[in-house]
Structure formats: C-alpha cells, structure tokens
Tab-separated table of C-alpha atoms in Angstrom:
chain	number	residue	atom	x	y	z
M	17	UNK	CA	188.881	108.074	117.836
M	18	UNK	CA	190.548	108.696	114.653
M	19	UNK	CA	188.959	111.667	112.042
M	20	UNK	CA	187.412	109.374	109.862
M	21	UNK	CA	185.452	106.878	112.536
M	22	UNK	CA	184.405	110.554	113.797
M	23	UNK	CA	182.566	111.141	111.055
M	24	UNK	CA	181.377	108.076	110.320
M	25	UNK	CA	179.846	108.431	114.126
M	26	UNK	CA	178.286	111.824	113.019
M	27	UNK	CA	176.652	109.936	109.725
M	28	UNK	CA	175.754	107.471	111.895
M	29	UNK	CA	173.598	109.979	114.627
M	30	UNK	CA	172.473	111.123	111.467
M	31	UNK	CA	170.923	108.194	109.927
M	32	UNK	CA	169.567	106.898	113.267
M	33	UNK	CA	167.677	110.589	113.762
M	34	UNK	CA	169.618	111.215	116.715
M	35	UNK	CA	168.521	115.016	117.568
M	36	UNK	CA	169.564	115.399	121.292
M	37	UNK	CA	172.871	114.422	122.350
M	38	UNK	CA	173.169	114.172	126.180
M	39	UNK	CA	176.885	113.462	127.270
M	40	UNK	CA	179.449	113.159	130.274
M	41	UNK	CA	182.578	113.796	127.551
M	42	UNK	CA	184.945	111.039	126.774
M	43	UNK	CA	187.960	112.240	125.437
M	44	UNK	CA	189.031	112.779	121.278
M	45	UNK	CA	184.767	113.284	120.603
M	46	UNK	CA	185.019	117.299	120.164
M	47	UNK	CA	183.865	116.728	116.756
M	48	UNK	CA	180.498	115.712	117.976
M	49	UNK	CA	179.900	117.984	120.775
M	50	UNK	CA	180.553	120.690	118.203
M	51	UNK	CA	178.318	119.446	115.552
M	52	UNK	CA	175.039	119.050	117.880
M	53	UNK	CA	176.224	122.197	120.625
M	54	UNK	CA	175.994	124.127	117.102
M	55	UNK	CA	172.392	123.384	117.213
M	56	UNK	CA	171.644	123.920	120.487
M	57	UNK	CA	170.910	119.828	121.212
M	58	UNK	CA	174.292	118.738	123.164
M	59	UNK	CA	174.102	118.644	127.062
M	60	UNK	CA	176.580	118.326	128.963
M	61	UNK	CA	175.361	116.617	132.570
M	62	UNK	CA	176.994	115.849	136.164
M	63	UNK	CA	176.670	112.680	135.920
M	64	UNK	CA	175.489	110.053	133.273
M	65	UNK	CA	172.507	108.807	136.435
M	66	UNK	CA	171.871	112.310	135.628
M	67	UNK	CA	172.273	112.235	132.508
M	68	UNK	CA	169.952	108.677	131.565
M	69	UNK	CA	166.939	111.214	133.462
M	70	UNK	CA	167.027	113.994	131.065
M	71	UNK	CA	167.476	111.253	127.816
M	72	UNK	CA	164.566	109.838	129.023
M	73	UNK	CA	162.556	113.063	129.662
M	74	UNK	CA	163.716	114.108	126.692
M	75	UNK	CA	161.877	111.224	124.766
M	76	UNK	CA	159.160	110.704	126.601
M	77	UNK	CA	158.354	114.418	125.696
M	78	UNK	CA	159.101	112.814	121.936
M	79	UNK	CA	162.663	113.436	121.337
M	80	UNK	CA	165.344	111.252	119.846
M	81	UNK	CA	168.147	111.380	122.335
M	82	UNK	CA	171.215	109.850	122.497
M	83	UNK	CA	173.317	109.505	125.999
M	84	UNK	CA	177.148	109.099	125.383
M	85	UNK	CA	179.264	108.196	128.204
M	86	UNK	CA	182.924	106.568	128.561
M	87	UNK	CA	182.768	102.809	129.935
M	88	UNK	CA	183.628	103.857	133.577
M	89	UNK	CA	180.439	105.666	133.736
M	90	UNK	CA	178.097	102.774	132.823
M	91	UNK	CA	178.173	102.345	136.940
M	92	UNK	CA	176.725	105.076	137.398
M	93	UNK	CA	174.046	104.967	135.306
M	94	UNK	CA	172.621	102.294	136.128
M	95	UNK	CA	170.122	102.568	138.773
M	96	UNK	CA	168.793	104.886	136.685
M	97	UNK	CA	168.145	102.817	133.295
M	98	UNK	CA	166.565	99.953	135.411
M	99	UNK	CA	164.397	101.624	137.846
M	100	UNK	CA	163.445	104.724	135.251
M	101	UNK	CA	164.603	104.116	131.247
M	102	UNK	CA	163.910	100.451	131.410
M	103	UNK	CA	161.536	99.578	134.236
M	104	UNK	CA	158.899	102.778	132.411
M	105	UNK	CA	159.478	100.980	129.107
M	106	UNK	CA	161.292	104.372	127.864
M	107	UNK	CA	163.684	103.848	124.522
M	108	UNK	CA	167.018	106.333	123.561
M	109	UNK	CA	169.728	104.413	122.462
M	110	UNK	CA	173.571	104.734	124.726
M	111	UNK	CA	176.386	104.981	123.432
M	112	UNK	CA	179.492	103.826	125.392
M	113	UNK	CA	182.642	104.592	124.663
M	114	UNK	CA	185.641	101.829	125.853
M	115	UNK	CA	188.753	103.588	126.462
M	116	UNK	CA	189.914	99.645	126.240
M	117	UNK	CA	192.381	97.168	127.849
M	118	UNK	CA	195.544	98.824	126.890
M	119	UNK	CA	194.510	102.061	127.757
M	120	UNK	CA	197.238	103.977	129.348
M	121	UNK	CA	196.075	104.942	132.782
M	122	UNK	CA	195.404	101.909	134.876
M	123	UNK	CA	192.567	102.566	136.204
M	124	UNK	CA	190.822	102.991	132.822
M	125	UNK	CA	192.206	99.224	131.977
M	126	UNK	CA	190.407	97.667	135.316
M	127	UNK	CA	187.650	99.504	133.879
M	128	UNK	CA	187.464	98.560	130.516
M	129	UNK	CA	187.648	95.060	132.047
M	130	UNK	CA	185.439	94.737	134.817
M	131	UNK	CA	182.826	96.963	132.891
M	132	UNK	CA	183.375	94.345	129.703
M	133	UNK	CA	181.176	92.007	132.111
M	134	UNK	CA	178.881	94.097	132.805
M	135	UNK	CA	178.623	95.063	129.022
M	136	UNK	CA	177.745	91.173	127.980
M	137	UNK	CA	175.104	91.121	130.482
M	138	UNK	CA	173.742	93.820	129.571
M	139	UNK	CA	173.420	91.908	125.910
M	140	UNK	CA	175.636	95.217	124.823
M	141	UNK	CA	175.916	95.283	121.462
M	142	UNK	CA	179.564	96.222	119.714
M	143	UNK	CA	179.716	98.692	116.549
M	144	UNK	CA	183.227	99.243	115.210
M	145	UNK	CA	183.813	103.083	113.009
M	146	UNK	CA	186.093	102.209	110.718
M	147	UNK	CA	183.510	100.250	109.205
M	148	UNK	CA	182.250	101.421	106.192
M	149	UNK	CA	178.778	100.409	107.228
M	150	UNK	CA	178.866	101.569	110.615
M	151	UNK	CA	176.591	104.218	110.166
M	152	UNK	CA	173.668	102.230	108.984
M	153	UNK	CA	174.107	99.653	111.369
M	154	UNK	CA	174.347	102.025	113.784
M	155	UNK	CA	170.963	103.457	112.663
M	156	UNK	CA	169.570	99.743	112.679
M	157	UNK	CA	170.587	99.003	115.858
M	158	UNK	CA	168.536	102.272	116.818
M	159	UNK	CA	165.871	101.549	114.701
M	160	UNK	CA	165.528	98.128	116.806
M	161	UNK	CA	165.512	99.367	120.217
M	162	UNK	CA	168.962	98.461	120.870
M	163	UNK	CA	169.289	100.463	124.189
M	164	UNK	CA	173.304	99.467	124.617
M	165	UNK	CA	176.072	100.468	121.952
M	166	UNK	CA	179.316	99.977	122.503
M	167	UNK	CA	182.020	101.493	120.265
M	168	UNK	CA	186.278	101.748	121.058
M	169	UNK	CA	187.867	104.937	121.405
G	19	UNK	CA	173.688	129.589	162.322
G	20	UNK	CA	171.110	127.723	160.180
G	21	UNK	CA	168.202	127.455	161.535
G	22	UNK	CA	165.606	125.022	161.768
G	23	UNK	CA	161.941	126.273	160.857
G	24	UNK	CA	159.069	125.183	163.874
G	25	UNK	CA	156.579	125.465	161.328
G	26	UNK	CA	155.841	123.275	158.935
G	27	UNK	CA	153.016	121.622	156.468
G	28	UNK	CA	151.547	118.337	156.563
G	29	UNK	CA	153.028	116.717	153.182
G	30	UNK	CA	149.646	115.656	151.831
G	31	UNK	CA	148.619	119.517	152.658
G	32	UNK	CA	151.369	120.722	150.539
G	33	UNK	CA	150.687	118.779	147.455
G	34	UNK	CA	146.867	119.887	147.528
G	35	UNK	CA	147.960	123.365	147.791
G	36	UNK	CA	150.325	122.794	144.885
G	37	UNK	CA	148.081	120.968	142.879
G	38	UNK	CA	144.703	123.992	143.792
G	39	UNK	CA	147.015	126.596	143.062
G	40	UNK	CA	148.537	124.921	139.364
G	41	UNK	CA	146.593	125.047	136.182
G	42	UNK	CA	145.194	122.509	134.210
G	43	UNK	CA	148.403	123.019	131.245
G	44	UNK	CA	150.621	122.780	133.625
G	45	UNK	CA	152.488	118.305	134.040
G	46	UNK	CA	153.947	117.726	136.943
G	47	UNK	CA	156.768	114.773	137.930
G	48	UNK	CA	156.308	113.565	140.949
G	49	UNK	CA	159.204	111.731	143.416
G	50	UNK	CA	159.201	108.008	144.411
G	51	UNK	CA	157.307	107.104	148.077
G	52	UNK	CA	154.940	109.487	149.772
G	53	UNK	CA	155.106	112.211	147.526
G	54	UNK	CA	153.682	109.734	144.206
G	55	UNK	CA	151.368	108.272	146.118
G	56	UNK	CA	149.647	111.434	147.722
G	57	UNK	CA	149.781	113.004	143.984
G	58	UNK	CA	148.887	109.866	142.556
G	59	UNK	CA	145.546	109.637	145.398
G	60	UNK	CA	143.937	113.563	144.080
G	61	UNK	CA	142.048	111.462	141.008
G	62	UNK	CA	142.401	110.721	137.354
G	63	UNK	CA	142.559	114.309	136.623
G	64	UNK	CA	145.584	115.141	138.117
G	65	UNK	CA	146.477	111.757	136.722
G	66	UNK	CA	146.922	112.194	133.159
G	67	UNK	CA	148.914	114.918	133.682
G	68	UNK	CA	151.694	113.148	136.029
G	69	UNK	CA	154.345	111.392	135.841
G	70	UNK	CA	154.402	109.024	138.736
G	71	UNK	CA	158.509	107.691	139.523
G	72	UNK	CA	158.196	104.757	142.350
G	73	UNK	CA	162.331	103.890	142.172
G	74	UNK	CA	165.126	106.116	140.320
G	75	UNK	CA	165.588	108.608	143.387
G	76	UNK	CA	166.669	111.589	143.125
G	77	UNK	CA	165.574	111.421	138.546
G	78	UNK	CA	162.732	113.597	138.911
G	79	UNK	CA	164.131	116.887	138.599
G	80	UNK	CA	166.874	115.820	135.813
G	81	UNK	CA	163.358	114.081	133.986
G	82	UNK	CA	161.250	117.134	134.428
G	83	UNK	CA	164.520	119.128	132.489
G	84	UNK	CA	164.270	116.938	130.283
G	85	UNK	CA	160.975	117.445	129.852
G	86	UNK	CA	160.866	120.668	129.885
G	87	UNK	CA	163.756	120.765	127.186
G	88	UNK	CA	161.782	119.167	124.690
G	89	UNK	CA	158.419	120.627	125.056
G	90	UNK	CA	159.299	124.740	126.290
G	91	UNK	CA	156.259	126.575	125.417
G	92	UNK	CA	155.258	123.378	128.361
G	93	UNK	CA	155.508	124.649	131.931
G	94	UNK	CA	156.197	121.166	134.708
G	95	UNK	CA	156.325	121.306	137.772
G	96	UNK	CA	158.397	118.596	139.490
G	97	UNK	CA	158.280	117.272	143.089
G	98	UNK	CA	161.408	116.454	144.672
G	99	UNK	CA	161.973	115.278	148.342
G	100	UNK	CA	164.870	116.241	149.939
G	101	UNK	CA	166.814	113.113	150.508
G	102	UNK	CA	166.161	112.040	146.656
G	103	UNK	CA	167.464	115.159	146.296
G	104	UNK	CA	170.534	114.793	147.555
G	105	UNK	CA	171.586	111.820	145.826
G	106	UNK	CA	171.718	113.678	142.018
G	107	UNK	CA	172.719	117.737	143.498
G	108	UNK	CA	173.953	118.103	140.942
G	109	UNK	CA	171.423	118.547	138.798
G	110	UNK	CA	170.638	121.495	140.076
G	111	UNK	CA	173.441	123.096	138.361
G	112	UNK	CA	172.207	121.054	135.211
G	113	UNK	CA	169.123	123.808	135.641
G	114	UNK	CA	171.312	126.481	135.802
G	115	UNK	CA	172.226	125.814	132.689
G	116	UNK	CA	169.768	125.044	130.286
G	117	UNK	CA	166.504	125.504	132.299
G	118	UNK	CA	164.425	128.018	131.601
G	119	UNK	CA	161.457	129.290	133.176
G	120	UNK	CA	158.739	126.755	132.355
G	121	UNK	CA	160.935	123.961	135.039
G	122	UNK	CA	158.832	125.013	138.262
G	123	UNK	CA	161.045	122.560	140.895
G	124	UNK	CA	159.272	122.122	144.234
G	125	UNK	CA	161.814	120.514	146.898
G	126	UNK	CA	159.561	118.797	150.275
G	127	UNK	CA	161.848	119.773	153.381
G	128	UNK	CA	161.244	116.971	155.987
G	129	UNK	CA	164.706	116.412	156.877
G	130	UNK	CA	164.274	112.871	156.750
G	131	UNK	CA	163.977	109.403	154.843
G	132	UNK	CA	160.213	109.419	155.394
G	133	UNK	CA	159.823	106.074	153.079
G	134	UNK	CA	161.665	103.948	155.080
G	135	UNK	CA	161.213	104.914	158.521
G	136	UNK	CA	162.023	108.573	159.409
G	137	UNK	CA	165.905	108.348	158.934
G	138	UNK	CA	167.813	111.586	159.283
G	139	UNK	CA	168.867	113.120	155.757
G	140	UNK	CA	170.640	116.358	156.351
G	141	UNK	CA	172.538	117.419	159.289
G	142	UNK	CA	170.448	119.602	161.949
G	143	UNK	CA	172.623	123.097	160.858
G	144	UNK	CA	171.989	122.248	157.028
G	145	UNK	CA	169.360	124.452	154.895
G	146	UNK	CA	168.191	123.418	151.824
G	147	UNK	CA	167.329	126.708	151.000
G	148	UNK	CA	170.677	127.870	151.356
G	149	UNK	CA	172.232	124.868	149.186
G	150	UNK	CA	169.479	125.833	146.345
G	151	UNK	CA	169.964	130.013	146.386
G	152	UNK	CA	173.762	129.087	146.240
G	153	UNK	CA	173.223	126.839	143.438
G	154	UNK	CA	172.217	130.285	141.456
G	155	UNK	CA	168.513	129.153	141.654
G	156	UNK	CA	165.753	132.076	142.921
G	157	UNK	CA	164.582	129.501	145.721
G	158	UNK	CA	162.017	130.804	148.012
G	159	UNK	CA	160.747	129.042	151.165
G	160	UNK	CA	157.143	128.366	152.146
G	161	UNK	CA	156.050	127.444	155.996
G	162	UNK	CA	151.672	127.450	155.308
G	163	UNK	CA	149.681	126.963	152.156
G	164	UNK	CA	148.592	130.060	151.397
G	165	UNK	CA	152.317	130.356	150.545
G	166	UNK	CA	152.168	127.910	148.663
G	167	UNK	CA	149.552	128.865	146.329
G	168	UNK	CA	151.146	132.665	146.048
G	169	UNK	CA	154.256	131.253	144.955
G	170	UNK	CA	152.355	129.084	142.292
G	171	UNK	CA	150.217	132.032	140.883
G	172	UNK	CA	152.273	134.999	141.393
G	173	UNK	CA	156.073	134.414	141.819
G	174	UNK	CA	156.549	131.259	139.454
G	175	UNK	CA	155.021	132.893	136.406
G	176	UNK	CA	157.510	135.835	137.264
G	177	UNK	CA	160.624	134.667	136.656
G	178	UNK	CA	163.074	134.474	134.053
G	179	UNK	CA	164.605	131.548	134.820
G	180	UNK	CA	163.826	127.412	136.781
G	181	UNK	CA	162.461	128.499	140.252
G	182	UNK	CA	162.576	126.350	143.440
G	183	UNK	CA	160.068	126.621	146.474
G	184	UNK	CA	161.097	124.701	149.198
G	185	UNK	CA	158.665	123.688	151.043
G	186	UNK	CA	159.161	123.023	155.022
G	187	UNK	CA	156.998	120.039	156.030
G	188	UNK	CA	156.516	117.084	158.490
G	189	UNK	CA	155.761	113.386	158.343
G	190	UNK	CA	152.787	112.319	157.433
G	191	UNK	CA	150.071	109.302	156.706
G	192	UNK	CA	151.038	107.525	153.048
G	193	UNK	CA	148.361	107.464	150.698
G	194	UNK	CA	148.245	103.509	148.996
G	195	UNK	CA	150.150	102.350	147.066
G	196	UNK	CA	150.433	102.934	143.057
G	197	UNK	CA	148.170	100.020	141.202
G	198	UNK	CA	148.835	102.048	138.375
G	199	UNK	CA	151.799	99.634	135.121
G	200	UNK	CA	154.403	101.850	134.700
G	201	UNK	CA	154.103	101.928	130.888
G	202	UNK	CA	150.559	103.731	131.207
G	203	UNK	CA	152.151	106.098	133.642
G	204	UNK	CA	154.827	106.940	130.263
G	205	UNK	CA	152.004	106.273	128.132
G	206	UNK	CA	149.341	108.539	129.091
G	207	UNK	CA	152.481	111.000	130.464
G	208	UNK	CA	153.689	111.326	126.510
G	209	UNK	CA	150.072	110.953	125.068
G	210	UNK	CA	149.113	114.264	126.878
G	211	UNK	CA	152.005	115.830	126.416
G	212	UNK	CA	151.096	115.812	122.257
G	213	UNK	CA	147.959	116.173	122.240
G	214	UNK	CA	148.342	119.383	124.647
G	215	UNK	CA	150.064	121.311	122.247
G	216	UNK	CA	148.389	121.066	119.525
C-alpha cells in the first residue's frame, strides 16, 4: 500500500476509535502494525478464525477492535464470524486487504477472484484509501456497524 | 511411552467441582455441546457471569483471551473440550504470547467428540497435557474433584502466567439444551463484565 494510503488508513482507524488491532499480517502495512504495537494494542494471531474470537472477546468486554486480514484469510474466518460474531450479535469491523487479480503470485490472483464472490455475498463495502475522504467514510461505515470492509493493497 | 489415565471424572462432576471452587468475581466461558449445557444447568447465579458458546468450535480460548486482555483485573475461566481445542490449537501459542494470569484454561479431556456420538478425537498415544506443556504453558492434570478444587483455589492464584488444567473425564449424560437467545447471552455477560468492575 502506498505511504499516503497507509497514513489515511491510520487516520481512518483513529476516526473510527479503533483501540485494538487483531491481525494475521499482510504485507505493506508495517506502519499500521507498528503504531498499534507501540501502544501494546496489536495482536498477531495464528489464524483468522482465532482472530475473530479474540476480537469478539475484546468487543464483548467493551473494547473497539478491528480484525485485519488479507483476502486469502477470509475463508479461514467464516465459521467463527457466522457462529460467534454474527450469531451472538457481537460487532467489530473486519478490514479485508485484497491483493487483487493482477498480483504477481498466481495463487493470490485465484484467491482474489474467488474471494471476491464471497465478499459480495457478505455485502462487503469497498473503500479506497487513495481518496482524501476515506478516513471519514471508513469511520462512518464502522459507526453504521458494517462488518465487512474491503480495500486494495 | 504415553499412557492414558484410567481414573476419570464424569463431566458434570468436573464442572461442579470447578464452580464450587471458583469465586463470584470470576467469569466463565464454556465450549459448545455438553460442557455449556452442564454449566447452564447449574442455575442463574452461574448464568449471569457466563458466556455459553453453542457453536464456533475452538473459539473459547481465544475469546477468553480477548476478554482478559480487555479487563485485566478480572479472572476468566475458559472451559474447553479436547476436540475443539485441537481445532484451534494455535490459540494456545497466542495465550502464551499475550495471556496473563487472569486467564485460567480448563480442558475436559475425554478423548472423544462426545456431542456427536463418541468418535475418537485423539490417537491413543497422545497426551493433551504434554501438548500444552510443550507450548510452554504451566499445565496440571486432575483426576479427582479434590484436585480440581485445589487447582482453582491454590494453584491458579499463584501462577505468573495463564495456567492450564487438564481434567480427565469420561462420557456423561448431557443436560438439556440451552433455551436462551444468543444475544441475551452476550448482553448478560457484557453487562456483568461492566458492572463487576465498578
């Protein structure tokens, strides 16, 4: 992700009052992880499904986590989203970072193409952090309790 | 050579021993299937401070980790089955990495997927307590109610990190299904977490 997009993403998280980052890391977002790590609020989990449960626990206890994953992790997360987060009405947003259908890695190209079908079914809202108003847009989505949000890398 | 224990508690006996030993300021998160049913059956005083999972197999431990990170002055007891732990075994590593002594993990080790008819969940040479200790978590084993109570009252309070208790259990008659609305479970547990801090 370009540096100006990363800085807008950080502003977006601040405007949405996100206080925990739960993540299986994707490349290009070290600046985001670092900022939350410096506050002791970045949790690197071993699997996206686990990240859903950690985020749900934080949210039930009154915190405002964001679960961040690469599009290839969406499949790993679904059962916990459906049977814990959705079923128990525990809200936290999930930001899916899509490597895209033009990624140099052939597996990621297929993953992006297939996952986009799933994201459409989940009524995912896309956001573009190259846009200057993206921090406000993101904050509005979180305030509206939109769970699935997708951006490009 | 690994050796399976022959001394085992009935599941409901293990849960009763845990609940009798834990104090009212400790919250409980329980796994899907018979574990949550048995816990729910113990009555309203337990229900108000418990989160009953009825799905999301393998989520109890990471969910409890999240809660304990948010409310570091509150103890949470996570009740998980051996089969669902193995579905999300990496969560033990996250517990090692981020967990504190306010998170107590209890694993009901009966070696089967009891809720679906008793299919084996482990090979006979597998010892769950070795697996947990191998991750680096302080792990104890209980075969009796007294050992369970002793772990809750004496061992857990002295641990510097999140401890694990593996209780050897055997198949048991299940309690009735939980009739509560799922959102009601969430709101009740969330309210208890908020109220008990002030």
